[in-house]
GROMACS .gro file of C-alpha atoms in nm:
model
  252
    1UNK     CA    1 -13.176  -6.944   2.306
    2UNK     CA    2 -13.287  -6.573   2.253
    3UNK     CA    3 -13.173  -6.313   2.470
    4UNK     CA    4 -13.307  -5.962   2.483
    5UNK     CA    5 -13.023  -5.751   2.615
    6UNK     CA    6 -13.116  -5.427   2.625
    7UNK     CA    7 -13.500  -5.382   2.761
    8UNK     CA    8 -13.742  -5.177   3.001
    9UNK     CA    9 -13.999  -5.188   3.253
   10UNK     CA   10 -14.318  -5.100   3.076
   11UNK     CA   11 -14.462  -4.794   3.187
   12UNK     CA   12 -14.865  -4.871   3.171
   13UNK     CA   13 -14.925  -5.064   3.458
   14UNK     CA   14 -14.985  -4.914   3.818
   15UNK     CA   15 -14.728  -5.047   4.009
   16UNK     CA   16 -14.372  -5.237   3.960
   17UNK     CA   17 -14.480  -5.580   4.066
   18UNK     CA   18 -14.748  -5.522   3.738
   19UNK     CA   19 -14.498  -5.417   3.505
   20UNK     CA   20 -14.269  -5.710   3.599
   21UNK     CA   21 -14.512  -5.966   3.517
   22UNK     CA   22 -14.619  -5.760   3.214
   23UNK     CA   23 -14.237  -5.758   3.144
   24UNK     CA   24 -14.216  -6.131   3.155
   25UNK     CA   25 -14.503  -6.216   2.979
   26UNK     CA   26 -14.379  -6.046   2.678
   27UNK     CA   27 -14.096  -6.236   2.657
   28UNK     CA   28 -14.288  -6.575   2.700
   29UNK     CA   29 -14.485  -6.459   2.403
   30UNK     CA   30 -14.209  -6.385   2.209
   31UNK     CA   31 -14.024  -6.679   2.234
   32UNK     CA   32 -13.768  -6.480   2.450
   33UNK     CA   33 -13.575  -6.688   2.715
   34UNK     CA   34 -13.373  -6.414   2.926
   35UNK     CA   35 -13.371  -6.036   2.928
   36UNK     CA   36 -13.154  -5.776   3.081
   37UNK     CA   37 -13.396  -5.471   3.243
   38UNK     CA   38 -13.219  -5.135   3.264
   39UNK     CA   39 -13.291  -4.917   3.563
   40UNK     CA   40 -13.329  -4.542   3.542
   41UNK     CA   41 -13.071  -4.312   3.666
   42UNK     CA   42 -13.334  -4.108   3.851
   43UNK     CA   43 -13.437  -4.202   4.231
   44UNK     CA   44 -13.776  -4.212   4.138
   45UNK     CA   45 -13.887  -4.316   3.794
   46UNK     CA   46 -14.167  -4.546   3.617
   47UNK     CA   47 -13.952  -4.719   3.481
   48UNK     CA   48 -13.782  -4.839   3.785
   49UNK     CA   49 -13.467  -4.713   3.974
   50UNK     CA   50 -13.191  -4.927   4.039
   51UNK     CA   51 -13.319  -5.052   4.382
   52UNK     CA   52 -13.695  -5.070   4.232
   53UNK     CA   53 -13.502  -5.304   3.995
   54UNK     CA   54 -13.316  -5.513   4.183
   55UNK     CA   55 -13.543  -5.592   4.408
   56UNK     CA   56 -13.840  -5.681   4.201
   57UNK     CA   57 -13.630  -5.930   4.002
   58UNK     CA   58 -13.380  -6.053   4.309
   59UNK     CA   59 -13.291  -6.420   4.279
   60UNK     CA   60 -13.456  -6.423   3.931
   61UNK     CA   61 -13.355  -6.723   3.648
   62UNK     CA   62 -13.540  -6.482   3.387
   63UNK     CA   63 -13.399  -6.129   3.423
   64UNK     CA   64 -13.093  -5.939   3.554
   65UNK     CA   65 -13.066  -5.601   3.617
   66UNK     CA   66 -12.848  -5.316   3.483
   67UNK     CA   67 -12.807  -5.039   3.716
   68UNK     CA   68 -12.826  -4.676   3.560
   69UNK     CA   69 -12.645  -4.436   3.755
   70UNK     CA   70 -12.546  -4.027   3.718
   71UNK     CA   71 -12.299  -3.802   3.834
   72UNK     CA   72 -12.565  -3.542   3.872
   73UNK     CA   73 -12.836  -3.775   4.108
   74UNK     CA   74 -12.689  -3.817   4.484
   75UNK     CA   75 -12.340  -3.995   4.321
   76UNK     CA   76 -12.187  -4.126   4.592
   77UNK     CA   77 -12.472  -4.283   4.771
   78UNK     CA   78 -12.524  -4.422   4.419
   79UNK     CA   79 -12.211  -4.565   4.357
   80UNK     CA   80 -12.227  -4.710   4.749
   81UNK     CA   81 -12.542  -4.872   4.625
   82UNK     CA   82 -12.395  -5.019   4.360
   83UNK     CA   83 -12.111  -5.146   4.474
   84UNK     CA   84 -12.319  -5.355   4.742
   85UNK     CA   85 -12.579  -5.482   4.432
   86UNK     CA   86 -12.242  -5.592   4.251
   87UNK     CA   87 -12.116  -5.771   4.547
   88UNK     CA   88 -12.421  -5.945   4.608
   89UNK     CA   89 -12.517  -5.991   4.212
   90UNK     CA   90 -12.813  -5.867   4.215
   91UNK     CA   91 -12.691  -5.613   3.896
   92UNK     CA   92 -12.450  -5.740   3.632
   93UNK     CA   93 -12.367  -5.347   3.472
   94UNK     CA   94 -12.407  -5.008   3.492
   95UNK     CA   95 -12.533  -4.798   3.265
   96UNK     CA   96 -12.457  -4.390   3.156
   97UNK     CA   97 -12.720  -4.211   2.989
   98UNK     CA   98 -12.523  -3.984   2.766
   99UNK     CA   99 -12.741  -3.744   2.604
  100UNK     CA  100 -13.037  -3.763   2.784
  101UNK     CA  101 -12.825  -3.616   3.050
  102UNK     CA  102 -12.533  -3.333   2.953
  103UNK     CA  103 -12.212  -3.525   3.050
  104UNK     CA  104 -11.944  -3.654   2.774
  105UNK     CA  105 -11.865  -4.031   2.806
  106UNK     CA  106 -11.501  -3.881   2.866
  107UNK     CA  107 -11.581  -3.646   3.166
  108UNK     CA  108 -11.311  -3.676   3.439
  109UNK     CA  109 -11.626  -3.687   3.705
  110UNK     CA  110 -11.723  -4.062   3.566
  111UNK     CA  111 -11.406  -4.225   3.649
  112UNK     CA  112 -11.521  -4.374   3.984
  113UNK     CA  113 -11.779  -4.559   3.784
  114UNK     CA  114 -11.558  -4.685   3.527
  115UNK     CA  115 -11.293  -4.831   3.798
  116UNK     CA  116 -11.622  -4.969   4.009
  117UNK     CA  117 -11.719  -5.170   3.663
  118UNK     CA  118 -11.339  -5.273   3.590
  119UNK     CA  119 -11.333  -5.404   3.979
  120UNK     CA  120 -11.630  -5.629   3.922
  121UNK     CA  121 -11.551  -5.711   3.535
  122UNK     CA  122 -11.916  -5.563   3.433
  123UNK     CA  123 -11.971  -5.384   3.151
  124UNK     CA  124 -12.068  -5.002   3.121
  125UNK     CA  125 -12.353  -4.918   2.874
  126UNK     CA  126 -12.443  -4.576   2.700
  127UNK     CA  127 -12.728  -4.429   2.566
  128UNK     CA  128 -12.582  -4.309   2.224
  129UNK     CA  129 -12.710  -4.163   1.919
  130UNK     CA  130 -13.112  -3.995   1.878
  131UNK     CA  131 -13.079  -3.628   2.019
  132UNK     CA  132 -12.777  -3.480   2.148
  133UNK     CA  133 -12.578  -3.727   2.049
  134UNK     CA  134 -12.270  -3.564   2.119
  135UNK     CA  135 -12.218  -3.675   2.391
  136UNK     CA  136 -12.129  -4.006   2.299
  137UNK     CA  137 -12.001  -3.989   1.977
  138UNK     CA  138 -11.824  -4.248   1.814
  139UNK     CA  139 -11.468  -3.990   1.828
  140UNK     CA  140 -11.566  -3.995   2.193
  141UNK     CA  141 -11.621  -4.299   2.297
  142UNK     CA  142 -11.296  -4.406   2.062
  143UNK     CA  143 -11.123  -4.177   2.295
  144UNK     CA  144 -11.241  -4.352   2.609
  145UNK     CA  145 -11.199  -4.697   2.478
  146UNK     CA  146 -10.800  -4.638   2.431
  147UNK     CA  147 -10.765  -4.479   2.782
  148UNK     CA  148 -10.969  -4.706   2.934
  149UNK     CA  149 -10.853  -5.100   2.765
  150UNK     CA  150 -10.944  -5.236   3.137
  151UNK     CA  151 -11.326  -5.151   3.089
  152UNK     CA  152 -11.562  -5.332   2.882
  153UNK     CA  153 -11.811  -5.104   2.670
  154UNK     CA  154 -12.176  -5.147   2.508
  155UNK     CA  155 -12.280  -4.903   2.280
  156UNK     CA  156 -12.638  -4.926   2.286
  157UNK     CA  157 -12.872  -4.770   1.982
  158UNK     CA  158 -12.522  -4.802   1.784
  159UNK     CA  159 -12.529  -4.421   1.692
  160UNK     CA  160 -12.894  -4.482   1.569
  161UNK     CA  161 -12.955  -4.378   1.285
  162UNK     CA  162 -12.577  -4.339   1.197
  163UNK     CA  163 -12.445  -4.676   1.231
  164UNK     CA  164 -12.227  -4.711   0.965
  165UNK     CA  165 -12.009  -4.397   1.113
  166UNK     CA  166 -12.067  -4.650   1.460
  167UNK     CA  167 -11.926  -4.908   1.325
  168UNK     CA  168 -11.614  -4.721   1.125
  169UNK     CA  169 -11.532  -4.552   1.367
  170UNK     CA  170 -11.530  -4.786   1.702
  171UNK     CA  171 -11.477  -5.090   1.466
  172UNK     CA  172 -11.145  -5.113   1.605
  173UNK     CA  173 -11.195  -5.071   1.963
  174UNK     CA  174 -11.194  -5.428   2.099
  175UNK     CA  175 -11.363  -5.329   2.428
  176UNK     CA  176 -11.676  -5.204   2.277
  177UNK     CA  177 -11.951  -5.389   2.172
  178UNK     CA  178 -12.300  -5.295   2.051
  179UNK     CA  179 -12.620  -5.363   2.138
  180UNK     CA  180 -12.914  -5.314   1.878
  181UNK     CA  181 -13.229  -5.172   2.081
  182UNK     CA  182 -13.418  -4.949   1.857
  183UNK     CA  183 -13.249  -4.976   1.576
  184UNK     CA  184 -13.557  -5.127   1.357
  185UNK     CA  185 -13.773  -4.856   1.456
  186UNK     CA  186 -13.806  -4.639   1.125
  187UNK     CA  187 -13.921  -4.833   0.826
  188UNK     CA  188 -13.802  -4.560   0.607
  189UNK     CA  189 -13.406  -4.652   0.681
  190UNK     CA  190 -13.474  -4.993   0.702
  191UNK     CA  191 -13.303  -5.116   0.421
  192UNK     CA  192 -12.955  -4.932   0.523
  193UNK     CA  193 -12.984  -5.000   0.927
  194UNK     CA  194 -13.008  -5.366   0.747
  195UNK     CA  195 -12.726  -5.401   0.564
  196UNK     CA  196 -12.464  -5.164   0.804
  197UNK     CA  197 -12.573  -5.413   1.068
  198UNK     CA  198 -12.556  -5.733   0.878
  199UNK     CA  199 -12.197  -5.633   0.707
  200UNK     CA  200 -12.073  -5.557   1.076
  201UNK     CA  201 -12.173  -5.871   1.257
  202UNK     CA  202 -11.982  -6.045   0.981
  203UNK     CA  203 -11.691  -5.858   1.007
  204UNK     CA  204 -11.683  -5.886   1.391
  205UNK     CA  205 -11.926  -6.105   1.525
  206UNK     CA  206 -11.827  -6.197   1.871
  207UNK     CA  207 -11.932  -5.768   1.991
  208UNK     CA  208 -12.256  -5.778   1.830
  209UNK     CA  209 -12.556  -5.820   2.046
  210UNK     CA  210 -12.953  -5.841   2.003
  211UNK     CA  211 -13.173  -5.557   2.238
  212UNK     CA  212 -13.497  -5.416   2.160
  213UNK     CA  213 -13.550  -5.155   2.373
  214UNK     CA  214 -13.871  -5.292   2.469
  215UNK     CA  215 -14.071  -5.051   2.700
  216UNK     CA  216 -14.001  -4.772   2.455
  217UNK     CA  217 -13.991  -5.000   2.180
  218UNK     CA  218 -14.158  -5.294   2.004
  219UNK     CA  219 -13.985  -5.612   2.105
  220UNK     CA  220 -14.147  -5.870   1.824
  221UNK     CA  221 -14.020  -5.554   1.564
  222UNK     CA  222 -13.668  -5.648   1.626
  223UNK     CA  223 -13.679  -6.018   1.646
  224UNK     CA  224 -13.813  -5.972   1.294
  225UNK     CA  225 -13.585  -5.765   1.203
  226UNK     CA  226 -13.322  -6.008   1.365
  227UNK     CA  227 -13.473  -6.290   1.215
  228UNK     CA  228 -13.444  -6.087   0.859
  229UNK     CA  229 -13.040  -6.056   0.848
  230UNK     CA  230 -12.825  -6.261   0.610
  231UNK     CA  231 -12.617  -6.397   0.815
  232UNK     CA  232 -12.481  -6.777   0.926
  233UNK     CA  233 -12.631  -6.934   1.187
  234UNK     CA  234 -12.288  -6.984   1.344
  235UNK     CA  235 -12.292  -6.540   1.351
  236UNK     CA  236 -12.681  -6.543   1.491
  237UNK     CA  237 -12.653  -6.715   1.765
  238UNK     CA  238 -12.381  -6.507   1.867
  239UNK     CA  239 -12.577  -6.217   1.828
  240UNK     CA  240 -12.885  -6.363   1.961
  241UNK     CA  241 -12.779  -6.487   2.291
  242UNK     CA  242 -12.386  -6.613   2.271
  243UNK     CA  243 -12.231  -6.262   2.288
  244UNK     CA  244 -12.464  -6.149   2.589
  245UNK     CA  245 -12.368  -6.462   2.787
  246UNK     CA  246 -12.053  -6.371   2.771
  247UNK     CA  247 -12.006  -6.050   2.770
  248UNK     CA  248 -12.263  -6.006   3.075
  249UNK     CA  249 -12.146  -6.322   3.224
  250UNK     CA  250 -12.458  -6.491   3.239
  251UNK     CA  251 -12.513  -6.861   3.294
  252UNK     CA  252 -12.734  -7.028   3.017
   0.00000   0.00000   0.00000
């Protein structure tokens, strides 16, 4: 089983039903059995808000839903939401885009988040690394992970294109894991994205797990890339579906 954890709503089609199908059919020609679509954080996005989301892929065996969500874009109505797509399971996350938007993965004002994922036992995700990456820097998000041991963590990117200081740093944090959308993108770092990646999933494979980023990225890039890791089998299918059941609680 492959799944894609970390993916998008493709933004060249006119209308969400469009992108859903185109969504889908990528996966089927990919060989890709279940993905995980993150929402926007805005109201109003092509990419899909969190209702857009849910809705379109409600009762779906193919695709959950992570919700993104901001303190800066009608919060509490958000969080409401939320809390009702949780309850019903129509979302299985929430997601904090650090550095596309100026908040700190520590800020005080994203606590009501953090106990709404603890309550439900979903993760939180966070855009990390690229530009402004500050705001979720691996001293940070250390920081959060130790006041926070009740929360589960992704790390998405893993501090692209930094991952060895990712993996150093948050190596120890037991509550973080790592998802690996868009880290194949640059051919010129290949070889070191390669080897930081391969040397961590050995040294802690269970918190390890496969995203493309597809809708910004190339999803048949990073099954190759995936595909191109020396590791055991035992560690890639972990990383290629095992960890994301689990760690999402999806059923196989």
């Amino acid at each position: 089983m492959i799944i894609d954890s970390h993916l998008h709503l493709p933004v060249d089609f006119p209308d969400f039903p469009s992108k859903g199908t185109a969504l889908i059919n990528e996966l089927r020609r990919n060989g890709v059995d279940k993905g995980i679509v993150i929402a926007d954080s805005e109201l109003e996005s092509v990419i899909g808000s969190v209702r857009d989301c849910a809705e379109l892929f409600k009762g779906s065996g193919i695709i959950k839903v992570v919700a993104g969500i901001s303190p800066f874009i009608s919060f509490n109505s958000q969080l409401t939401l939320c809390r009702k797509l949780l309850e019903s399971g129509d979302i299985i996350g929430l997601k904090l885009y650090t550095g596309h938007e100026s908040f700190f993965c520590t800020d005080e004002v994203l606590t009501p988040v953090y106990d709404l994922a603890a309550e439900f036992k979903v993760p939180v995700l966070f855009h990390t690394g690229w530009d402004n990456a500050q705001y979720a820097a691996p001293a940070k998000m250390k920081e959060l992970s130790q006041r926070r041991p009740q929360n589960i963590f992704v790390y998405c990117h893993c501090f692209y294109p930094d991952l060895q200081q990712c993996f150093d740093t948050l190596g120890s944090c037991g509550n973080v894991y790592f998802d690996t959308s868009s880290v194949a993108d640059d051919a010129e770092i290949y070889p070191q994205i390669k080897n930081a990646l391969a040397t961590a999933i050995a040294v802690m494979p269970e918190r390890i797990i496969f995203g493309s980023d597809f809708g910004s990225c190339s999803q048949k890039t990073h099954l190759e890339f995936a595909e191109s890791l020396d590791i055991t089998p035992q560690q890639r299918e972990l990383f290629m579906c095992g960890n994301a059941l689990r760690v999402y609680n999806i059923s196989p």
